[in-house]
PDB file of C-alpha atoms in Angstrom:
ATOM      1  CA  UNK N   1     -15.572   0.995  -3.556  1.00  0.00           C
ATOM      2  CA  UNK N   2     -15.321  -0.813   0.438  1.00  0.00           C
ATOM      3  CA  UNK N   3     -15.064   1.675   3.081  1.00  0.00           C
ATOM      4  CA  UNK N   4     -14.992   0.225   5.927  1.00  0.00           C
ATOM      5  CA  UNK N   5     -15.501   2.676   9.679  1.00  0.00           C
ATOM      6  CA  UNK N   6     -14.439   1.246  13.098  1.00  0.00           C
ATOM      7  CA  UNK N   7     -15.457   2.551  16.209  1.00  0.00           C
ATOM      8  CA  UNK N   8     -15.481   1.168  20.234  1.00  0.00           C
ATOM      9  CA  UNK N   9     -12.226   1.317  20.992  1.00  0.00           C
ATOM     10  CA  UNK N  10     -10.936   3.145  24.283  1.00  0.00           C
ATOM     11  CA  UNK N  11      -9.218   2.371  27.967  1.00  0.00           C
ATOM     12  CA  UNK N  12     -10.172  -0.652  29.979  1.00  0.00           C
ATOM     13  CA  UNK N  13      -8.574  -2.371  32.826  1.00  0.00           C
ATOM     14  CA  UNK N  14      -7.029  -5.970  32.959  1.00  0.00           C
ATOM     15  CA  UNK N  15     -10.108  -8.225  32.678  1.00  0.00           C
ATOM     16  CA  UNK N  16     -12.471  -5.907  30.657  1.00  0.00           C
ATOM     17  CA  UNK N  17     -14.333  -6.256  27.889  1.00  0.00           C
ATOM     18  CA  UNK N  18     -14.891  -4.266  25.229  1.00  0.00           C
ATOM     19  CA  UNK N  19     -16.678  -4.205  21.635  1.00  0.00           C
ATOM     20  CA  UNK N  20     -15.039  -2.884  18.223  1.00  0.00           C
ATOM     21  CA  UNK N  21     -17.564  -2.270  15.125  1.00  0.00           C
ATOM     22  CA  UNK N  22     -16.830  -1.770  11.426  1.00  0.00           C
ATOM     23  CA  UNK N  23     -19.400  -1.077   9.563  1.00  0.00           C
ATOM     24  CA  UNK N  24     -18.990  -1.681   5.978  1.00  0.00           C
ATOM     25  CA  UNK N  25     -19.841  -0.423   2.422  1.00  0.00           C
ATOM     26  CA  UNK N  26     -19.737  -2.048  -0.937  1.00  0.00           C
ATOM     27  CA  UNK N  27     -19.140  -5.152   0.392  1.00  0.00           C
ATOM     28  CA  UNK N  28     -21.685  -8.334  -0.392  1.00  0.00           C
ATOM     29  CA  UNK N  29     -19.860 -11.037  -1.635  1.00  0.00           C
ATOM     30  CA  UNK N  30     -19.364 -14.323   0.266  1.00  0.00           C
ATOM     31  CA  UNK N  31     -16.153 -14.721  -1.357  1.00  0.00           C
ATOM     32  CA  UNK N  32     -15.421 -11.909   1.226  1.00  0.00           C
ATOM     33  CA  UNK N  33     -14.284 -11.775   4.379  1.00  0.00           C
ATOM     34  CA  UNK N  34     -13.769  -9.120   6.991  1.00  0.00           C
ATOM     35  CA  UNK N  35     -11.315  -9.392  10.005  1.00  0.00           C
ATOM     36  CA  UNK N  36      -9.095  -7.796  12.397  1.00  0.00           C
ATOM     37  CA  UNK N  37      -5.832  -6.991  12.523  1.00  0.00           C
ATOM     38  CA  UNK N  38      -3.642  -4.499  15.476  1.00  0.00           C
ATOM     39  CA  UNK N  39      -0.466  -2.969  15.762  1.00  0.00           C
ATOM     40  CA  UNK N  40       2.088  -1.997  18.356  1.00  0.00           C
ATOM     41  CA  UNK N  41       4.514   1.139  17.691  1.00  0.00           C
ATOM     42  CA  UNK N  42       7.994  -0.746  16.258  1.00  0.00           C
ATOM     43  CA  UNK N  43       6.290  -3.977  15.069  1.00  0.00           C
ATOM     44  CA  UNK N  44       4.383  -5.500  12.270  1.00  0.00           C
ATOM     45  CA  UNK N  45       0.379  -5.692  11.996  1.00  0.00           C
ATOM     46  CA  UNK N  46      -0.847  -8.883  13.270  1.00  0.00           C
ATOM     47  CA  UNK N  47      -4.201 -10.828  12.585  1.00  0.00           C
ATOM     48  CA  UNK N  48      -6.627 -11.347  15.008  1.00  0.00           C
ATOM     49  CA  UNK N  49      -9.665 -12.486  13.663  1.00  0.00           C
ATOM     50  CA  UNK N  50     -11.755 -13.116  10.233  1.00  0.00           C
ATOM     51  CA  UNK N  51     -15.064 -13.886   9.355  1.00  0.00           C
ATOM     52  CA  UNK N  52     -16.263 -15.225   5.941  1.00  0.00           C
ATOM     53  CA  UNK N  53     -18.681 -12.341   5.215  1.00  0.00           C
ATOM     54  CA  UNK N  54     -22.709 -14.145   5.238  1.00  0.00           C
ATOM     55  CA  UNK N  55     -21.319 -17.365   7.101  1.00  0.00           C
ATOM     56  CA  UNK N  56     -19.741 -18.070  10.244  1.00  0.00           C
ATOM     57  CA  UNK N  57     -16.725 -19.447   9.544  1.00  0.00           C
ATOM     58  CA  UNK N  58     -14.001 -17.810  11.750  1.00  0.00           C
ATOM     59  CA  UNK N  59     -10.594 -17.850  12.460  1.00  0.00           C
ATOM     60  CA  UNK N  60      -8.137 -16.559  15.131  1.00  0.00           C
ATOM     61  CA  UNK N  61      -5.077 -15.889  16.368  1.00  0.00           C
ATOM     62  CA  UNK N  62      -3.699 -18.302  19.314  1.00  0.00           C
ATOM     63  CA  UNK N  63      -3.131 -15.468  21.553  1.00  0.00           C
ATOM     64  CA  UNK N  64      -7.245 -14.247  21.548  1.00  0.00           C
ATOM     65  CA  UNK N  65      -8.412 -17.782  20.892  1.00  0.00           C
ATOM     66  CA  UNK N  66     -11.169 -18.390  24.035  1.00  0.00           C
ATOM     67  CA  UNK N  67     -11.488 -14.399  24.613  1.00  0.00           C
ATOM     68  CA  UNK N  68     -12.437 -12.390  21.581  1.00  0.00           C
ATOM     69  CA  UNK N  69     -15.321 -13.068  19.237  1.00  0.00           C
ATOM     70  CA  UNK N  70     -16.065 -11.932  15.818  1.00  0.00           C
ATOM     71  CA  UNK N  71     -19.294 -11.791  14.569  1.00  0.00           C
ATOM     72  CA  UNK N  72     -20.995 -10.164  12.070  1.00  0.00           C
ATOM     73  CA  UNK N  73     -24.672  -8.804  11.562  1.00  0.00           C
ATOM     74  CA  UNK N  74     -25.207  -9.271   7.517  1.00  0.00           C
ATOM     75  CA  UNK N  75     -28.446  -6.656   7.917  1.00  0.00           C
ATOM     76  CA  UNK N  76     -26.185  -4.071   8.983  1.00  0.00           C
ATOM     77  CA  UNK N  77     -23.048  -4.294   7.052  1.00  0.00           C
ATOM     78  CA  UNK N  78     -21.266  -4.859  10.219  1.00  0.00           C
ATOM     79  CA  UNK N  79     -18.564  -6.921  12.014  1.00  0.00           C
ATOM     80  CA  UNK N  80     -17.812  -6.635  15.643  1.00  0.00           C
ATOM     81  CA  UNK N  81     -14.645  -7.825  17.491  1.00  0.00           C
ATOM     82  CA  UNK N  82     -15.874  -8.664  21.287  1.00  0.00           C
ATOM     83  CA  UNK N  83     -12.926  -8.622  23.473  1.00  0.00           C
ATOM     84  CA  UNK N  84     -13.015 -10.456  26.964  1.00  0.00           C
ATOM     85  CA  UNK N  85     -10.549 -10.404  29.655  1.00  0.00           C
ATOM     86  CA  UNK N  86      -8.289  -8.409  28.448  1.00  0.00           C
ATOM     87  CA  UNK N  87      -4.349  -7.846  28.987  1.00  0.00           C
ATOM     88  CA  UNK N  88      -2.228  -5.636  28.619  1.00  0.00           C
ATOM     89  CA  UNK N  89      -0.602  -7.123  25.997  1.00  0.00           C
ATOM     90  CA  UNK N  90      -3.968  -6.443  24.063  1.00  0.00           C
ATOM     91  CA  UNK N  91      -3.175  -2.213  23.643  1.00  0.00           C
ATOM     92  CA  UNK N  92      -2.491  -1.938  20.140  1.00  0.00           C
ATOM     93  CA  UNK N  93      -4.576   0.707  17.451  1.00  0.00           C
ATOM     94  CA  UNK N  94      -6.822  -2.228  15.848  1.00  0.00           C
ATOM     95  CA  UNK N  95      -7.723  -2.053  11.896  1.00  0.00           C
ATOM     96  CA  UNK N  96     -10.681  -3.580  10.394  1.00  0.00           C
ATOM     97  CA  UNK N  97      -9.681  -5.424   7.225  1.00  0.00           C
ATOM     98  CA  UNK N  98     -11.560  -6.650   4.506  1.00  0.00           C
ATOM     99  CA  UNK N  99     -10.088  -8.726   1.455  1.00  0.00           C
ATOM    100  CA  UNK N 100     -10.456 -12.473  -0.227  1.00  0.00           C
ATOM    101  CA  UNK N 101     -11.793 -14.977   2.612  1.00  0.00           C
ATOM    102  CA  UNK N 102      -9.357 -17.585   0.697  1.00  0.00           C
ATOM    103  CA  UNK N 103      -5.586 -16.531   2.168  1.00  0.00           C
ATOM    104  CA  UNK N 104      -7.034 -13.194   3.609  1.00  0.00           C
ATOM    105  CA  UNK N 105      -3.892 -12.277   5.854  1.00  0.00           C
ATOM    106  CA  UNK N 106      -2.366 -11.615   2.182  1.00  0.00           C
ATOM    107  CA  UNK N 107      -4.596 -10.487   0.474  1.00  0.00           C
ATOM    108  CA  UNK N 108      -6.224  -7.620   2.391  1.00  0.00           C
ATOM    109  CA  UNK N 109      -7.692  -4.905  -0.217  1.00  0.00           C
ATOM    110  CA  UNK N 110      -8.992  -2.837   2.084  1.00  0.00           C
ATOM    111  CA  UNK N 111      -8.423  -0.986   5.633  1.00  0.00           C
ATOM    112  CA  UNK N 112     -10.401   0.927   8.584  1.00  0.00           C
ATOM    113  CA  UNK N 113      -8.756   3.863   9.408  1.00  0.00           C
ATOM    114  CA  UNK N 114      -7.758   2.324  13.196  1.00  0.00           C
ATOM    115  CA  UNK N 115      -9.285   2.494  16.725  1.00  0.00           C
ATOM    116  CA  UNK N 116      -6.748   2.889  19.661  1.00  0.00           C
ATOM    117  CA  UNK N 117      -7.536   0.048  22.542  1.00  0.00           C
ATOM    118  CA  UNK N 118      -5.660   0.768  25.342  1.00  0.00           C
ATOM    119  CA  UNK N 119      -5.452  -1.742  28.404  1.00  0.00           C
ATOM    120  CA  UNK N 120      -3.390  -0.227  31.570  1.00  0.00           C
ATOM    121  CA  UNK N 121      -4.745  -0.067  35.388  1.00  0.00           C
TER     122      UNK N 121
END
């Protein structure tokens, strides 16, 4: 069974950074991935980032290409999700995902119980 616990979020201003963690259980394969995904009240989860899990392959979303970075420490069981000058449009709860690295946006098996990130000056 992957549990998978989140943790960093919190209030920054426009043009802060901050760091998300999920730290991860039961999870080894390389077939894996884990990832990102956030969510606004009245609209659909969106991806943000994945990571094959013991590789660095990655993969975002246009809109946090060239500010956020996931990485992941394989000793640990942990990914992080660094987040650079942020915006507002960045406030969302965030959900670490884990699931197939092949077509992971639809095939998600399993989710982090959410971390609010809120961005407002």
């Amino acid at each position: 069974q992957v549990q998978l616990v989140e943790s960093g979020g919190g209030l920054a201003q426009p043009g802060d950074s901050l760091r998300l963690s999920c730290a991860a259980t039961g999870l080894t394969s390389s077939r894996n991935a884990m990832g990102w995904f956030r969510q606004v009240p009245g609209k659909e989860r969106e991806f943000v980032a994945v990571i094959r899990w013991g590789g660095v392959t990655a993969y975002y979303a246009d809109s946090v290409i060239g500010r956020f970075t996931i990485s992941s420490d394989n000793a640990k069981n942990t990914v992080y999700l660094q987040m650079n000058s942020l915006k507002f449009e960045d406030t969302a709860v965030y959900y670490c995902a884990a699931g197939p690295f092949v077509d992971f946006t639809r095939q998600i098996k399993y989710w982090g119980q959410g971390t609010q990130v809120t961005v407002s000056s």
